[in-house]
Amino acid sequence: IRRGDVRPCRNANRYLTNDYYQQLIDRYTPSSTATNPPTVSVVIYSEPHSHETFDDFTSRGYQVRLHNVTLGQVWRDLIQADVAILSRSSFSFVPAILNRQTVVYTPFWHRPHRDWTNQRRQQGRIRRSSSNNNSSSNNATTMTNGAVWEIVDNATLFRNELQVQQLQTECCGKDKCPQLPIQTDNNNNNNN
């Protein structure tokens, strides 16, 4: 999750709310209940300064890693992830190119490769041959390495834009919009 200098009142065109990410996590992970716990591990990498806290993520049992993480660890996890949900950031875009599973791409200045767009336009929904794809998007393209790149739908993007506008209304230009220093890190397990 790209934060730090990206917040509702600064670089707002790149800000993606926690709710935005939660929508995508819900869309791409199997649902769980009290009797059927999640069978996936959700790992969130971000920066220790953020406009929104990560409490909603940690309360769901997600691993939120903010401190003592190397670039190599983050990139390795993005490359190996079954589903990599990208921020509007070159930092996540670069390793995602090497991912061989599912990459969820949020449009920003690194535009999709022309082949992704051409395949989508010519063939409609392109899926992996595996039946394990849980996504509901109509914007998928299969890469030559077998990865499926899915472009986030316009409705989800529009909802995020409305939420960012609401955050701006509540705090931009006022002293109520500080960047929260987040001091905790629930990364108390080993880094694998």
C-alpha atoms as a PDB file:
ATOM      1  CA  ILE A   1       0.000   0.000   0.000  1.00  0.00           C
ATOM      2  CA  ARG A   2       1.644   3.219  -1.171  1.00  0.00           C
ATOM      3  CA  ARG A   3       1.568   5.820   1.572  1.00  0.00           C
ATOM      4  CA  GLY A   4       4.278   8.105   2.968  1.00  0.00           C
ATOM      5  CA  ASP A   5       4.096  11.145   0.669  1.00  0.00           C
ATOM      6  CA  VAL A   6       0.868   9.851  -0.910  1.00  0.00           C
ATOM      7  CA  ARG A   7      -2.179  10.949   1.086  1.00  0.00           C
ATOM      8  CA  PRO A   8      -5.560  12.566   0.414  1.00  0.00           C
ATOM      9  CA  CYS A   9      -4.181  16.100   0.642  1.00  0.00           C
ATOM     10  CA  ARG A  10      -0.934  15.455  -1.239  1.00  0.00           C
ATOM     11  CA  ASN A  11      -0.600  13.320  -4.380  1.00  0.00           C
ATOM     12  CA  ALA A  12      -4.296  12.516  -4.024  1.00  0.00           C
ATOM     13  CA  ASN A  13      -4.491  11.159  -7.585  1.00  0.00           C
ATOM     14  CA  ARG A  14      -2.381   8.209  -6.357  1.00  0.00           C
ATOM     15  CA  TYR A  15      -4.146   7.668  -3.024  1.00  0.00           C
ATOM     16  CA  LEU A  16      -6.053   4.408  -2.690  1.00  0.00           C
ATOM     17  CA  THR A  17      -8.115   4.058   0.475  1.00  0.00           C
ATOM     18  CA  ASN A  18      -8.000   1.117   2.852  1.00  0.00           C
ATOM     19  CA  ASP A  19     -11.560   0.317   1.766  1.00  0.00           C
ATOM     20  CA  TYR A  20     -10.371   0.115  -1.853  1.00  0.00           C
ATOM     21  CA  TYR A  21      -7.762  -2.482  -0.945  1.00  0.00           C
ATOM     22  CA  GLN A  22     -10.235  -4.384   1.237  1.00  0.00           C
ATOM     23  CA  GLN A  23     -12.690  -4.605  -1.671  1.00  0.00           C
ATOM     24  CA  LEU A  24      -9.984  -6.145  -3.834  1.00  0.00           C
ATOM     25  CA  ILE A  25      -8.796  -8.505  -1.100  1.00  0.00           C
ATOM     26  CA  ASP A  26     -12.392  -9.671  -0.629  1.00  0.00           C
ATOM     27  CA  ARG A  27     -12.815 -10.136  -4.380  1.00  0.00           C
ATOM     28  CA  TYR A  28      -9.668 -12.198  -4.845  1.00  0.00           C
ATOM     29  CA  THR A  29      -9.635 -14.340  -1.691  1.00  0.00           C
ATOM     30  CA  PRO A  30     -12.021 -17.120  -0.716  1.00  0.00           C
ATOM     31  CA  SER A  31     -14.601 -16.079   1.842  1.00  0.00           C
ATOM     32  CA  SER A  32     -14.237 -17.351   5.368  1.00  0.00           C
ATOM     33  CA  THR A  33     -16.580 -17.931   8.288  1.00  0.00           C
ATOM     34  CA  ALA A  34     -16.142 -18.789  11.961  1.00  0.00           C
ATOM     35  CA  THR A  35     -16.249 -22.495  11.098  1.00  0.00           C
ATOM     36  CA  ASN A  36     -14.268 -22.086   7.882  1.00  0.00           C
ATOM     37  CA  PRO A  37     -11.194 -19.922   8.605  1.00  0.00           C
ATOM     38  CA  PRO A  38      -9.326 -18.304   5.713  1.00  0.00           C
ATOM     39  CA  THR A  39      -6.912 -20.581   3.942  1.00  0.00           C
ATOM     40  CA  VAL A  40      -4.854 -17.743   2.535  1.00  0.00           C
ATOM     41  CA  SER A  41      -2.270 -15.446   3.997  1.00  0.00           C
ATOM     42  CA  VAL A  42      -2.739 -11.751   3.288  1.00  0.00           C
ATOM     43  CA  VAL A  43       0.467  -9.742   3.629  1.00  0.00           C
ATOM     44  CA  ILE A  44       0.392  -5.961   3.364  1.00  0.00           C
ATOM     45  CA  TYR A  45       3.566  -3.966   2.916  1.00  0.00           C
ATOM     46  CA  SER A  46       3.460  -0.239   3.489  1.00  0.00           C
ATOM     47  CA  GLU A  47       5.208   2.666   5.112  1.00  0.00           C
ATOM     48  CA  PRO A  48       5.044   3.575   8.805  1.00  0.00           C
ATOM     49  CA  HIS A  49       3.385   6.951   8.063  1.00  0.00           C
ATOM     50  CA  SER A  50      -0.153   6.857   6.723  1.00  0.00           C
ATOM     51  CA  HIS A  51      -3.306   8.954   6.743  1.00  0.00           C
ATOM     52  CA  GLU A  52      -5.358   5.856   7.598  1.00  0.00           C
ATOM     53  CA  THR A  53      -4.326   3.336  10.229  1.00  0.00           C
ATOM     54  CA  PHE A  54      -3.978  -0.336   9.357  1.00  0.00           C
ATOM     55  CA  ASP A  55      -6.089  -1.497  12.314  1.00  0.00           C
ATOM     56  CA  ASP A  56      -8.890  -2.865  10.107  1.00  0.00           C
ATOM     57  CA  PHE A  57      -6.362  -5.083   8.350  1.00  0.00           C
ATOM     58  CA  THR A  58      -4.687  -6.370  11.508  1.00  0.00           C
ATOM     59  CA  SER A  59      -8.085  -7.078  13.097  1.00  0.00           C
ATOM     60  CA  ARG A  60      -8.797  -9.408  10.160  1.00  0.00           C
ATOM     61  CA  GLY A  61      -5.583 -11.289  10.839  1.00  0.00           C
ATOM     62  CA  TYR A  62      -3.622  -9.853   7.925  1.00  0.00           C
ATOM     63  CA  GLN A  63       0.120  -9.448   8.290  1.00  0.00           C
ATOM     64  CA  VAL A  64       0.970  -5.745   8.094  1.00  0.00           C
ATOM     65  CA  ARG A  65       4.679  -5.202   7.585  1.00  0.00           C
ATOM     66  CA  LEU A  66       5.915  -1.669   8.051  1.00  0.00           C
ATOM     67  CA  HIS A  67       9.347  -1.963   9.638  1.00  0.00           C
ATOM     68  CA  ASN A  68      12.563  -3.932   9.148  1.00  0.00           C
ATOM     69  CA  VAL A  69      11.660  -5.223   5.700  1.00  0.00           C
ATOM     70  CA  THR A  70      14.108  -5.179   2.821  1.00  0.00           C
ATOM     71  CA  LEU A  71      13.340  -4.332  -0.777  1.00  0.00           C
ATOM     72  CA  GLY A  72      14.299  -7.909  -1.648  1.00  0.00           C
ATOM     73  CA  GLN A  73      11.709  -9.356   0.765  1.00  0.00           C
ATOM     74  CA  VAL A  74       8.924  -7.173  -0.620  1.00  0.00           C
ATOM     75  CA  TRP A  75       9.778  -7.863  -4.251  1.00  0.00           C
ATOM     76  CA  ARG A  76      10.182 -11.623  -3.619  1.00  0.00           C
ATOM     77  CA  ASP A  77       6.710 -11.758  -2.076  1.00  0.00           C
ATOM     78  CA  LEU A  78       5.177  -9.747  -4.944  1.00  0.00           C
ATOM     79  CA  ILE A  79       6.831 -11.984  -7.515  1.00  0.00           C
ATOM     80  CA  GLN A  80       5.696 -15.181  -5.746  1.00  0.00           C
ATOM     81  CA  ALA A  81       2.213 -14.067  -4.657  1.00  0.00           C
ATOM     82  CA  ASP A  82      -0.791 -16.029  -5.878  1.00  0.00           C
ATOM     83  CA  VAL A  83      -2.526 -12.643  -6.160  1.00  0.00           C
ATOM     84  CA  ALA A  84      -0.559  -9.380  -6.165  1.00  0.00           C
ATOM     85  CA  ILE A  85      -2.688  -6.268  -5.679  1.00  0.00           C
ATOM     86  CA  LEU A  86      -0.701  -3.267  -6.889  1.00  0.00           C
ATOM     87  CA  SER A  87      -0.642   0.310  -5.705  1.00  0.00           C
ATOM     88  CA  ARG A  88      -0.213   3.217  -8.070  1.00  0.00           C
ATOM     89  CA  SER A  89       3.506   2.813  -7.677  1.00  0.00           C
ATOM     90  CA  SER A  90       6.523   1.792  -9.732  1.00  0.00           C
ATOM     91  CA  PHE A  91       7.824  -0.001  -6.647  1.00  0.00           C
ATOM     92  CA  SER A  92       5.092  -2.660  -6.884  1.00  0.00           C
ATOM     93  CA  PHE A  93       4.738  -2.558 -10.676  1.00  0.00           C
ATOM     94  CA  VAL A  94       8.304  -3.680 -11.420  1.00  0.00           C
ATOM     95  CA  PRO A  95       8.293  -7.006  -9.494  1.00  0.00           C
ATOM     96  CA  ALA A  96       4.715  -7.704 -10.556  1.00  0.00           C
ATOM     97  CA  ILE A  97       5.903  -8.011 -14.139  1.00  0.00           C
ATOM     98  CA  LEU A  98       7.710 -11.194 -13.034  1.00  0.00           C
ATOM     99  CA  ASN A  99       4.697 -12.626 -11.176  1.00  0.00           C
ATOM    100  CA  ARG A 100       3.332 -15.794 -12.825  1.00  0.00           C
ATOM    101  CA  GLN A 101      -0.056 -15.849 -11.112  1.00  0.00           C
ATOM    102  CA  THR A 102      -2.677 -13.077 -10.861  1.00  0.00           C
ATOM    103  CA  VAL A 103      -1.775  -9.383 -10.820  1.00  0.00           C
ATOM    104  CA  VAL A 104      -4.451  -6.807 -10.014  1.00  0.00           C
ATOM    105  CA  TYR A 105      -3.434  -3.582 -11.730  1.00  0.00           C
ATOM    106  CA  THR A 106      -4.757  -0.137 -10.794  1.00  0.00           C
ATOM    107  CA  PRO A 107      -4.268   2.268 -13.719  1.00  0.00           C
ATOM    108  CA  PHE A 108      -1.686   5.016 -13.278  1.00  0.00           C
ATOM    109  CA  TRP A 109       1.151   6.473 -15.370  1.00  0.00           C
ATOM    110  CA  HIS A 110       2.711   3.050 -16.045  1.00  0.00           C
ATOM    111  CA  ARG A 111       0.089   2.085 -18.556  1.00  0.00           C
ATOM    112  CA  PRO A 112      -0.678  -1.525 -19.378  1.00  0.00           C
ATOM    113  CA  HIS A 113       1.515  -2.980 -22.084  1.00  0.00           C
ATOM    114  CA  ARG A 114      -0.147  -2.597 -25.496  1.00  0.00           C
ATOM    115  CA  ASP A 115      -0.431  -6.389 -25.804  1.00  0.00           C
ATOM    116  CA  TRP A 116      -2.536  -6.524 -22.637  1.00  0.00           C
ATOM    117  CA  THR A 117      -4.956  -4.011 -24.091  1.00  0.00           C
ATOM    118  CA  ASN A 118      -4.972  -5.615 -27.552  1.00  0.00           C
ATOM    119  CA  GLN A 119      -5.633  -9.115 -26.200  1.00  0.00           C
ATOM    120  CA  ARG A 120      -8.436  -7.838 -23.986  1.00  0.00           C
ATOM    121  CA  ARG A 121     -10.043  -5.948 -26.857  1.00  0.00           C
ATOM    122  CA  GLN A 122      -9.739  -8.808 -29.338  1.00  0.00           C
ATOM    123  CA  GLN A 123     -10.581 -11.792 -27.159  1.00  0.00           C
ATOM    124  CA  GLY A 124     -12.628 -10.506 -24.256  1.00  0.00           C
ATOM    125  CA  ARG A 125     -11.949 -12.198 -20.962  1.00  0.00           C
ATOM    126  CA  ILE A 126      -8.798 -14.294 -21.057  1.00  0.00           C
ATOM    127  CA  ARG A 127      -8.266 -16.644 -18.133  1.00  0.00           C
ATOM    128  CA  ARG A 128      -5.718 -19.139 -16.958  1.00  0.00           C
ATOM    129  CA  SER A 129      -6.626 -22.686 -17.841  1.00  0.00           C
ATOM    130  CA  SER A 130      -6.909 -23.375 -14.104  1.00  0.00           C
ATOM    131  CA  SER A 131     -10.397 -23.134 -12.634  1.00  0.00           C
ATOM    132  CA  ASN A 132      -9.037 -21.516  -9.448  1.00  0.00           C
ATOM    133  CA  ASN A 133      -9.472 -17.933 -10.635  1.00  0.00           C
ATOM    134  CA  ASN A 134     -11.904 -16.277  -8.198  1.00  0.00           C
ATOM    135  CA  SER A 135     -11.992 -12.853  -9.826  1.00  0.00           C
ATOM    136  CA  SER A 136     -15.068 -11.174 -11.168  1.00  0.00           C
ATOM    137  CA  SER A 137     -13.371  -8.623 -13.400  1.00  0.00           C
ATOM    138  CA  ASN A 138     -13.911  -8.472 -17.156  1.00  0.00           C
ATOM    139  CA  ASN A 139     -10.512  -6.913 -17.795  1.00  0.00           C
ATOM    140  CA  ALA A 140      -8.084  -9.856 -17.704  1.00  0.00           C
ATOM    141  CA  THR A 141      -5.192 -10.645 -19.974  1.00  0.00           C
ATOM    142  CA  THR A 142      -2.926 -13.683 -19.932  1.00  0.00           C
ATOM    143  CA  MET A 143       0.779 -12.940 -20.269  1.00  0.00           C
ATOM    144  CA  THR A 144       3.183 -15.260 -22.043  1.00  0.00           C
ATOM    145  CA  ASN A 145       4.536 -16.443 -18.654  1.00  0.00           C
ATOM    146  CA  GLY A 146       1.027 -17.625 -17.691  1.00  0.00           C
ATOM    147  CA  ALA A 147       0.211 -14.685 -15.432  1.00  0.00           C
ATOM    148  CA  VAL A 148      -3.221 -13.103 -15.519  1.00  0.00           C
ATOM    149  CA  TRP A 149      -3.226  -9.309 -15.330  1.00  0.00           C
ATOM    150  CA  GLU A 150      -6.563  -7.862 -14.315  1.00  0.00           C
ATOM    151  CA  ILE A 151      -7.292  -4.154 -14.573  1.00  0.00           C
ATOM    152  CA  VAL A 152      -9.447  -2.817 -11.745  1.00  0.00           C
ATOM    153  CA  ASP A 153     -12.972  -2.019 -12.926  1.00  0.00           C
ATOM    154  CA  ASN A 154     -14.228   1.555 -13.275  1.00  0.00           C
ATOM    155  CA  ALA A 155     -16.881   1.208 -10.544  1.00  0.00           C
ATOM    156  CA  THR A 156     -14.240   0.302  -7.954  1.00  0.00           C
ATOM    157  CA  LEU A 157     -12.010   3.163  -9.130  1.00  0.00           C
ATOM    158  CA  PHE A 158     -14.920   5.618  -9.002  1.00  0.00           C
ATOM    159  CA  ARG A 159     -15.831   4.541  -5.460  1.00  0.00           C
ATOM    160  CA  ASN A 160     -12.230   5.176  -4.395  1.00  0.00           C
ATOM    161  CA  GLU A 161     -12.279   8.636  -5.987  1.00  0.00           C
ATOM    162  CA  LEU A 162     -15.435   9.516  -4.042  1.00  0.00           C
ATOM    163  CA  GLN A 163     -13.854   8.298  -0.800  1.00  0.00           C
ATOM    164  CA  VAL A 164     -10.700  10.353  -1.440  1.00  0.00           C
ATOM    165  CA  GLN A 165     -12.848  13.430  -2.139  1.00  0.00           C
ATOM    166  CA  GLN A 166     -14.658  12.852   1.174  1.00  0.00           C
ATOM    167  CA  LEU A 167     -11.319  12.605   3.017  1.00  0.00           C
ATOM    168  CA  GLN A 168     -10.207  15.826   1.329  1.00  0.00           C
ATOM    169  CA  THR A 169     -13.420  17.588   2.370  1.00  0.00           C
ATOM    170  CA  GLU A 170     -12.931  16.467   5.954  1.00  0.00           C
ATOM    171  CA  CYS A 171      -9.322  17.499   6.377  1.00  0.00           C
ATOM    172  CA  CYS A 172      -7.420  19.158   3.529  1.00  0.00           C
ATOM    173  CA  GLY A 173      -6.362  22.713   4.239  1.00  0.00           C
ATOM    174  CA  LYS A 174      -7.015  22.150   7.931  1.00  0.00           C
ATOM    175  CA  ASP A 175      -4.868  20.941  10.768  1.00  0.00           C
ATOM    176  CA  LYS A 176      -7.130  17.870  11.061  1.00  0.00           C
ATOM    177  CA  CYS A 177      -5.319  15.982   8.311  1.00  0.00           C
ATOM    178  CA  PRO A 178      -1.986  14.949   9.793  1.00  0.00           C
ATOM    179  CA  GLN A 179      -0.077  11.941   8.618  1.00  0.00           C
ATOM    180  CA  LEU A 180      -0.273   9.329  11.361  1.00  0.00           C
ATOM    181  CA  PRO A 181       2.992   7.764  12.466  1.00  0.00           C
ATOM    182  CA  ILE A 182       2.234   4.095  12.871  1.00  0.00           C
ATOM    183  CA  GLN A 183       4.529   2.616  15.479  1.00  0.00           C
ATOM    184  CA  THR A 184       3.392  -0.996  15.598  1.00  0.00           C
ATOM    185  CA  ASP A 185       4.121  -3.853  13.269  1.00  0.00           C
ATOM    186  CA  ASN A 186       2.392  -7.191  13.643  1.00  0.00           C
ATOM    187  CA  ASN A 187       5.235  -8.935  11.840  1.00  0.00           C
ATOM    188  CA  ASN A 188       6.044 -11.105  14.841  1.00  0.00           C
ATOM    189  CA  ASN A 189       6.480 -14.245  12.776  1.00  0.00           C
ATOM    190  CA  ASN A 190       9.401 -15.183  10.579  1.00  0.00           C
ATOM    191  CA  ASN A 191       9.845 -13.401   7.264  1.00  0.00           C
ATOM    192  CA  ASN A 192       8.915 -16.081   4.745  1.00  0.00           C
END
